[in-house]
PDB file of C-alpha atoms in Angstrom:
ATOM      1  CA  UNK A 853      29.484 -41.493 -21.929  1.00  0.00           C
ATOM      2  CA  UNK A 854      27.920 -38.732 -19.477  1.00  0.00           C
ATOM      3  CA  UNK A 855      26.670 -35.708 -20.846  1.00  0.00           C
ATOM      4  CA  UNK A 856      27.505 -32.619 -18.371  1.00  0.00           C
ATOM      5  CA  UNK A 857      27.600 -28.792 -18.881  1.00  0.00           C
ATOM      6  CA  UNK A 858      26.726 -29.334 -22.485  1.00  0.00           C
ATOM      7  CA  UNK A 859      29.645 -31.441 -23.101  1.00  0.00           C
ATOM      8  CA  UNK A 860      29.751 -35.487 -24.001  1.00  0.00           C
ATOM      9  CA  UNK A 861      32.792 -37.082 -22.049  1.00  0.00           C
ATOM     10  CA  UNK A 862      33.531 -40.728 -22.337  1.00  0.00           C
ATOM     11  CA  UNK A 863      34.119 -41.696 -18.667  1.00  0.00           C
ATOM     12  CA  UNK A 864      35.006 -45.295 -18.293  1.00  0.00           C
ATOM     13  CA  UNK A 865      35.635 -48.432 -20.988  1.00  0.00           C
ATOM     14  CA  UNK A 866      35.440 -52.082 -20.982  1.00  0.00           C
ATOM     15  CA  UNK A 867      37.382 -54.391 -23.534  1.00  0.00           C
ATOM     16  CA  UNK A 868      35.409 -57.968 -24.021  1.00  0.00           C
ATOM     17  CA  UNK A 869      37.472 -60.542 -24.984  1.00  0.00           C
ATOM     18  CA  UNK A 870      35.297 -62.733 -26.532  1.00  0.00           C
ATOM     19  CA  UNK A 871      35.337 -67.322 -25.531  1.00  0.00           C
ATOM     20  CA  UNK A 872      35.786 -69.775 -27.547  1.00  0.00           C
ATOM     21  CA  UNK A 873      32.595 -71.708 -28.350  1.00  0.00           C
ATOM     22  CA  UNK A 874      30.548 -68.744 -25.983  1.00  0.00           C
ATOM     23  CA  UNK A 875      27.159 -68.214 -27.833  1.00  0.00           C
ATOM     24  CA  UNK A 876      27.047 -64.744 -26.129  1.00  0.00           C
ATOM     25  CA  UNK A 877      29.327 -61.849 -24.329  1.00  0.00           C
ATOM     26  CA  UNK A 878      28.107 -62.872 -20.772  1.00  0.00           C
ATOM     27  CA  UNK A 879      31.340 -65.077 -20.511  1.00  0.00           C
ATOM     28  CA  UNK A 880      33.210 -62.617 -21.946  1.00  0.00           C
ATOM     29  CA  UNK A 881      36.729 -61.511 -20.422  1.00  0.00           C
ATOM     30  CA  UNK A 882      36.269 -57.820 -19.287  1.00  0.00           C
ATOM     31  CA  UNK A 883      39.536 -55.959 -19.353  1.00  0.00           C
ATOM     32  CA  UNK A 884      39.404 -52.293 -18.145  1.00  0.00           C
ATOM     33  CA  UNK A 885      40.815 -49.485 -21.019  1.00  0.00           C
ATOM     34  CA  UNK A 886      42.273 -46.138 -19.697  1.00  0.00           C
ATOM     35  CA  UNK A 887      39.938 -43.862 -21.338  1.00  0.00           C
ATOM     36  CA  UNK A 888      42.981 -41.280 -21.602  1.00  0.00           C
ATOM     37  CA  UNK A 889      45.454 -43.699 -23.287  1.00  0.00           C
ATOM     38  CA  UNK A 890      43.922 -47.112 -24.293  1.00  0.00           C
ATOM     39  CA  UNK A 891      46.105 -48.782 -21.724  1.00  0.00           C
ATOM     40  CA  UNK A 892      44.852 -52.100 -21.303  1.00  0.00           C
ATOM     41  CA  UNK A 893      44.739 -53.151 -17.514  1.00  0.00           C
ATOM     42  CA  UNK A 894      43.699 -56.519 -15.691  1.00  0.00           C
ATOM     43  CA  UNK A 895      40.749 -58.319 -16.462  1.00  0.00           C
ATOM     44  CA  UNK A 896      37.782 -60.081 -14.775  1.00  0.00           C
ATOM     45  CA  UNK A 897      34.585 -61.770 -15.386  1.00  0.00           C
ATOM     46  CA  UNK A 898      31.204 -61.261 -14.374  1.00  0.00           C
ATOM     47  CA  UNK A 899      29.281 -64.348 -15.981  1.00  0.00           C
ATOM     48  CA  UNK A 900      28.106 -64.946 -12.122  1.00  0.00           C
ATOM     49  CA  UNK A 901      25.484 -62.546 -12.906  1.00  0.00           C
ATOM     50  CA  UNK A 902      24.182 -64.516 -15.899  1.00  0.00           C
ATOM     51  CA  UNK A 903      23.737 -67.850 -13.986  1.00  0.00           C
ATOM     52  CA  UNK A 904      20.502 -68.698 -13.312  1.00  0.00           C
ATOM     53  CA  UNK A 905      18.539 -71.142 -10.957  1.00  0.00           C
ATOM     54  CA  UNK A 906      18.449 -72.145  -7.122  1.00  0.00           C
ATOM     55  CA  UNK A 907      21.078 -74.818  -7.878  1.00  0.00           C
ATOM     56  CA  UNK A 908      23.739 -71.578  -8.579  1.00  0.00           C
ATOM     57  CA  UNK A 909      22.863 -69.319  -6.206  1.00  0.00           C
ATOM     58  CA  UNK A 910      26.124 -69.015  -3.406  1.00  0.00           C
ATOM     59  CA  UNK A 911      22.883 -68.370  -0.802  1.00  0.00           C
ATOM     60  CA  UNK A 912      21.896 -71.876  -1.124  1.00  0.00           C
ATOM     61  CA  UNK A 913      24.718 -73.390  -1.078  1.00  0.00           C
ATOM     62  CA  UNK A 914      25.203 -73.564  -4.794  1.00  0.00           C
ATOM     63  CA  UNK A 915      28.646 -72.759  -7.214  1.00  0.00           C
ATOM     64  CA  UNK A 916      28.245 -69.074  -8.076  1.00  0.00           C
ATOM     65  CA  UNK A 917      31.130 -66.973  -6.564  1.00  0.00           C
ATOM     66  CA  UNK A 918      29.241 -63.499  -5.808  1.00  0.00           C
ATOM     67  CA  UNK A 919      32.962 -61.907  -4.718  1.00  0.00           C
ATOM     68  CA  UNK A 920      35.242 -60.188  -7.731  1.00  0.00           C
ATOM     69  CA  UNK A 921      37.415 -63.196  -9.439  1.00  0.00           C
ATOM     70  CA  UNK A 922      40.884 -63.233  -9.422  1.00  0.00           C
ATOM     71  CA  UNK A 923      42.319 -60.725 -11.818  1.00  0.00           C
ATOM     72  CA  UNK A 924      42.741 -62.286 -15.240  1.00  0.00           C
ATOM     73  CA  UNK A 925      45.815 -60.666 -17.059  1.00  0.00           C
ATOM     74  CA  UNK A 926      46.044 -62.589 -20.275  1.00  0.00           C
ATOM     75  CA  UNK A 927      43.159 -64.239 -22.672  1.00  0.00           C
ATOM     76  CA  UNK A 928      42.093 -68.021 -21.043  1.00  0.00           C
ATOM     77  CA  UNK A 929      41.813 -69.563 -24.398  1.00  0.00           C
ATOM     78  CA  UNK A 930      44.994 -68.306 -26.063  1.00  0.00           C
ATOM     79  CA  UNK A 931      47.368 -67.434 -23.322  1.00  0.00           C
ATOM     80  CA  UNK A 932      48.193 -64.370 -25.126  1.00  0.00           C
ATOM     81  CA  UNK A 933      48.864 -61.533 -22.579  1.00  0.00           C
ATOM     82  CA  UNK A 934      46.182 -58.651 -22.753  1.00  0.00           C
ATOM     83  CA  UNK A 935      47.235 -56.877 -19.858  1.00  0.00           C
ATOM     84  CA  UNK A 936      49.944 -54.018 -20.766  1.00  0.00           C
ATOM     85  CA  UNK A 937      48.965 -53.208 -24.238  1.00  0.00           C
ATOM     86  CA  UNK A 938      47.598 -50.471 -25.310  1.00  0.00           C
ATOM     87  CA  UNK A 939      44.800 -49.937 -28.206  1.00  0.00           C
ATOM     88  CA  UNK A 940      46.199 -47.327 -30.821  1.00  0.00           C
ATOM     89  CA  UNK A 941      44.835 -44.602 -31.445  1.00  0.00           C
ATOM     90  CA  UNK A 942      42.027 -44.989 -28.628  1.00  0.00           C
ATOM     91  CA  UNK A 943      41.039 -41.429 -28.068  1.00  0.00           C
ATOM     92  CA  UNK A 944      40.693 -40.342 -31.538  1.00  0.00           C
ATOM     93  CA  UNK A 945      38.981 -43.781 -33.025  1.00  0.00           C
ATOM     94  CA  UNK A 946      37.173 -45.103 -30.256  1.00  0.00           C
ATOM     95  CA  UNK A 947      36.541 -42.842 -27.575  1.00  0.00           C
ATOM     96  CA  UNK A 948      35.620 -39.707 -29.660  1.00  0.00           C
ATOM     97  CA  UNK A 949      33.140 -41.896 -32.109  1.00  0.00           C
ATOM     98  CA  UNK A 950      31.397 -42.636 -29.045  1.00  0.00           C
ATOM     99  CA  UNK A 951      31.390 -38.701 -27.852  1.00  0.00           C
ATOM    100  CA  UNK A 952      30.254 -37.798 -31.142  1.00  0.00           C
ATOM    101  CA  UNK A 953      27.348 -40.653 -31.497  1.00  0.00           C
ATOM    102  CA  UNK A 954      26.032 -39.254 -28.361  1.00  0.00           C
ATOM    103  CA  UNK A 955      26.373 -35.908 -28.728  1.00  0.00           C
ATOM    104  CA  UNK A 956      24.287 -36.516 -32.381  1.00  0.00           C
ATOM    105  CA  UNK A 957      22.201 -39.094 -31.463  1.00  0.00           C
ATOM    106  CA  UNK A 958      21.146 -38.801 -27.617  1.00  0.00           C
ATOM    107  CA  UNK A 959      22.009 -35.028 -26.984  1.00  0.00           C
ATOM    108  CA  UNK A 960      19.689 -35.020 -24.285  1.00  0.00           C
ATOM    109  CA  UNK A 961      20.540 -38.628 -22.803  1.00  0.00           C
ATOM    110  CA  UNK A 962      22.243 -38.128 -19.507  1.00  0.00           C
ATOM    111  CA  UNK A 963      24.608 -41.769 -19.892  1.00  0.00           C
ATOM    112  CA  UNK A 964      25.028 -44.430 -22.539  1.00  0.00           C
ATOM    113  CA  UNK A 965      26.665 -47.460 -23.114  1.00  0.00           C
ATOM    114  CA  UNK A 966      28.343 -47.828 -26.788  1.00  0.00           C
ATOM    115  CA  UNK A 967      29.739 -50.698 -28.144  1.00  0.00           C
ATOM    116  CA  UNK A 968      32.522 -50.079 -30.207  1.00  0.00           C
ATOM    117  CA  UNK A 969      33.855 -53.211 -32.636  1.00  0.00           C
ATOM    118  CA  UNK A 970      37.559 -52.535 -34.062  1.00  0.00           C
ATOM    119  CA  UNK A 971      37.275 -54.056 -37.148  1.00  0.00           C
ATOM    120  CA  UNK A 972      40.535 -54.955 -39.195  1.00  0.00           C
ATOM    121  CA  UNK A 973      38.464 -54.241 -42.089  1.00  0.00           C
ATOM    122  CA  UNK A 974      35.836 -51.334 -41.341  1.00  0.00           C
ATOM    123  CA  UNK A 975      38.251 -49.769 -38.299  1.00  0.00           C
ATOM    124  CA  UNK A 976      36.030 -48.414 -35.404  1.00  0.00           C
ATOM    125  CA  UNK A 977      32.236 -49.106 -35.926  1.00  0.00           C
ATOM    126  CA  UNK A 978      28.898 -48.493 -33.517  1.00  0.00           C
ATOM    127  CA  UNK A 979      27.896 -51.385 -32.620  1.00  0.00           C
ATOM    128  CA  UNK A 980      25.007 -50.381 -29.983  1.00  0.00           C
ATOM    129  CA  UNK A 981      23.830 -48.115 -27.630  1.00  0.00           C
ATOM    130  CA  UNK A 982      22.779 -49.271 -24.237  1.00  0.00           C
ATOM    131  CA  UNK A 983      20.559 -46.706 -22.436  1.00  0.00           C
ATOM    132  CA  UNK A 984      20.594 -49.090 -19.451  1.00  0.00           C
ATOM    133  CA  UNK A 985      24.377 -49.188 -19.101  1.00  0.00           C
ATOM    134  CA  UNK A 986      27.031 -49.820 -16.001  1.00  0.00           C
ATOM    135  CA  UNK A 987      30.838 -50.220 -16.013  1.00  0.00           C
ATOM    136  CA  UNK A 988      31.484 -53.590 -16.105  1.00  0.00           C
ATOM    137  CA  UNK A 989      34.272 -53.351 -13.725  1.00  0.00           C
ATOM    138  CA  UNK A 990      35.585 -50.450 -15.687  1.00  0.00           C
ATOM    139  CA  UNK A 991      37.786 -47.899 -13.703  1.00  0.00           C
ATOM    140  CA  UNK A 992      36.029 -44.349 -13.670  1.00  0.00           C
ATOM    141  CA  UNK A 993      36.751 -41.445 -11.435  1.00  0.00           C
ATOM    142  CA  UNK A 994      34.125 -41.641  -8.777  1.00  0.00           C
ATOM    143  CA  UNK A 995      33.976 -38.194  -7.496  1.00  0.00           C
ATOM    144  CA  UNK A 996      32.976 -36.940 -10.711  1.00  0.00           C
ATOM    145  CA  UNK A 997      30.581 -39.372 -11.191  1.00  0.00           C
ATOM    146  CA  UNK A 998      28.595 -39.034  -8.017  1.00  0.00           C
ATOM    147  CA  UNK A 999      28.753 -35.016  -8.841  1.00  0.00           C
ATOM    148  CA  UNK A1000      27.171 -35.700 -12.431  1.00  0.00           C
ATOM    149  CA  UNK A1001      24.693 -37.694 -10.631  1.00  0.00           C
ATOM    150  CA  UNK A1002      23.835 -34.876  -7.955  1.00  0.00           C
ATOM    151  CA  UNK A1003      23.746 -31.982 -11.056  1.00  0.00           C
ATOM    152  CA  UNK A1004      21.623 -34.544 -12.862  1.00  0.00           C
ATOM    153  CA  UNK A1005      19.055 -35.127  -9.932  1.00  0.00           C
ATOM    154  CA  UNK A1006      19.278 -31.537  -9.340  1.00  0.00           C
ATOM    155  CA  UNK A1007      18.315 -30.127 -12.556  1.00  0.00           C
ATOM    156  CA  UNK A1008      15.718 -32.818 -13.047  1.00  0.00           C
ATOM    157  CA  UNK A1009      14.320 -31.580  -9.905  1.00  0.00           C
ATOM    158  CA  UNK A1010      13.826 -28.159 -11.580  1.00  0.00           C
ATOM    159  CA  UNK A1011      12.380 -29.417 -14.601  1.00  0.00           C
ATOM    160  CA  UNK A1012       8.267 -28.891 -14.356  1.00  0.00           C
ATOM    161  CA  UNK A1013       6.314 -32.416 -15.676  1.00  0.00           C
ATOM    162  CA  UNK A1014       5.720 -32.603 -19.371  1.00  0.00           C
TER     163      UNK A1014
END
């Protein structure tokens, strides 16, 4: 979510597919969301970042690919296709609970990261906020990005030290 102009905009979104047996998201499966129309495209992974240790580092010689994967279009431990379907009702349930979060919680937050969990039981819930937040491989449109950035850096230019 960027905040520009006095609006909140969700800007880019990340399924994880959660592993079998994984004790964390970091080997999660990261499948990018159309933020317009919940369109589910091709995944990827990007557990290289979470190995540790001179023995997996692809400098020294070690097993850690540092290039993209392979696109991954359905779920490793199911074989269920991901790729093609479409969360329902993406805009209204997810995307605008994380617009409004921000726009409540962080007005004055220039980008966040909220986790949304789509609970059969609860529907759409906050998970958490991350204030140190990237796209995970998410597809965003880049020009408007780098011009948030630039208005950003501008106006905190202008902004006298508190």
């Amino acid at each position: 979510v960027v905040v520009g102009r006095g609006a909140v905009e969700a800007v880019a979104c990340v399924f994880r597919a959660g592993r079998a047996g994984a004790a964390t998201d970091h080997d999660s499966i990261l499948f990018d969301v159309d933020v317009e129309t919940g369109a589910i495209g091709r995944g990827t992974t990007n557990m290289q970042w979470y190995r540790l240790g001179a023995t997996n580092c692809a400098l020294l010689g070690g097993r850690v690919r540092w290039a993209p994967p392979p696109p991954i279009l359905e779920h490793p431990d199911t074989g269920r296709a991901v790729t093609g379907a479409t969360v329902p009702g993406f805009r209204e349930r997810v995307a605008k609970l994380a617009e409004d979060a921000h726009a409540k919680l962080l007005p004055r937050v220039p980008m966040a990261g909220w986790d949304v969990v789509l609970s059969a039981e609860h529907g759409a819930c906050l998970l958490e906020v991350n204030l140190s937040c990237n796209f995970f491989r998410g597809s965003f449109d880049e020009a408007k990005y780098v011009g948030f950035i630039n208005d950003y850096f501008s106006y905190c230019e202008t902004v006298s030290d508190v």
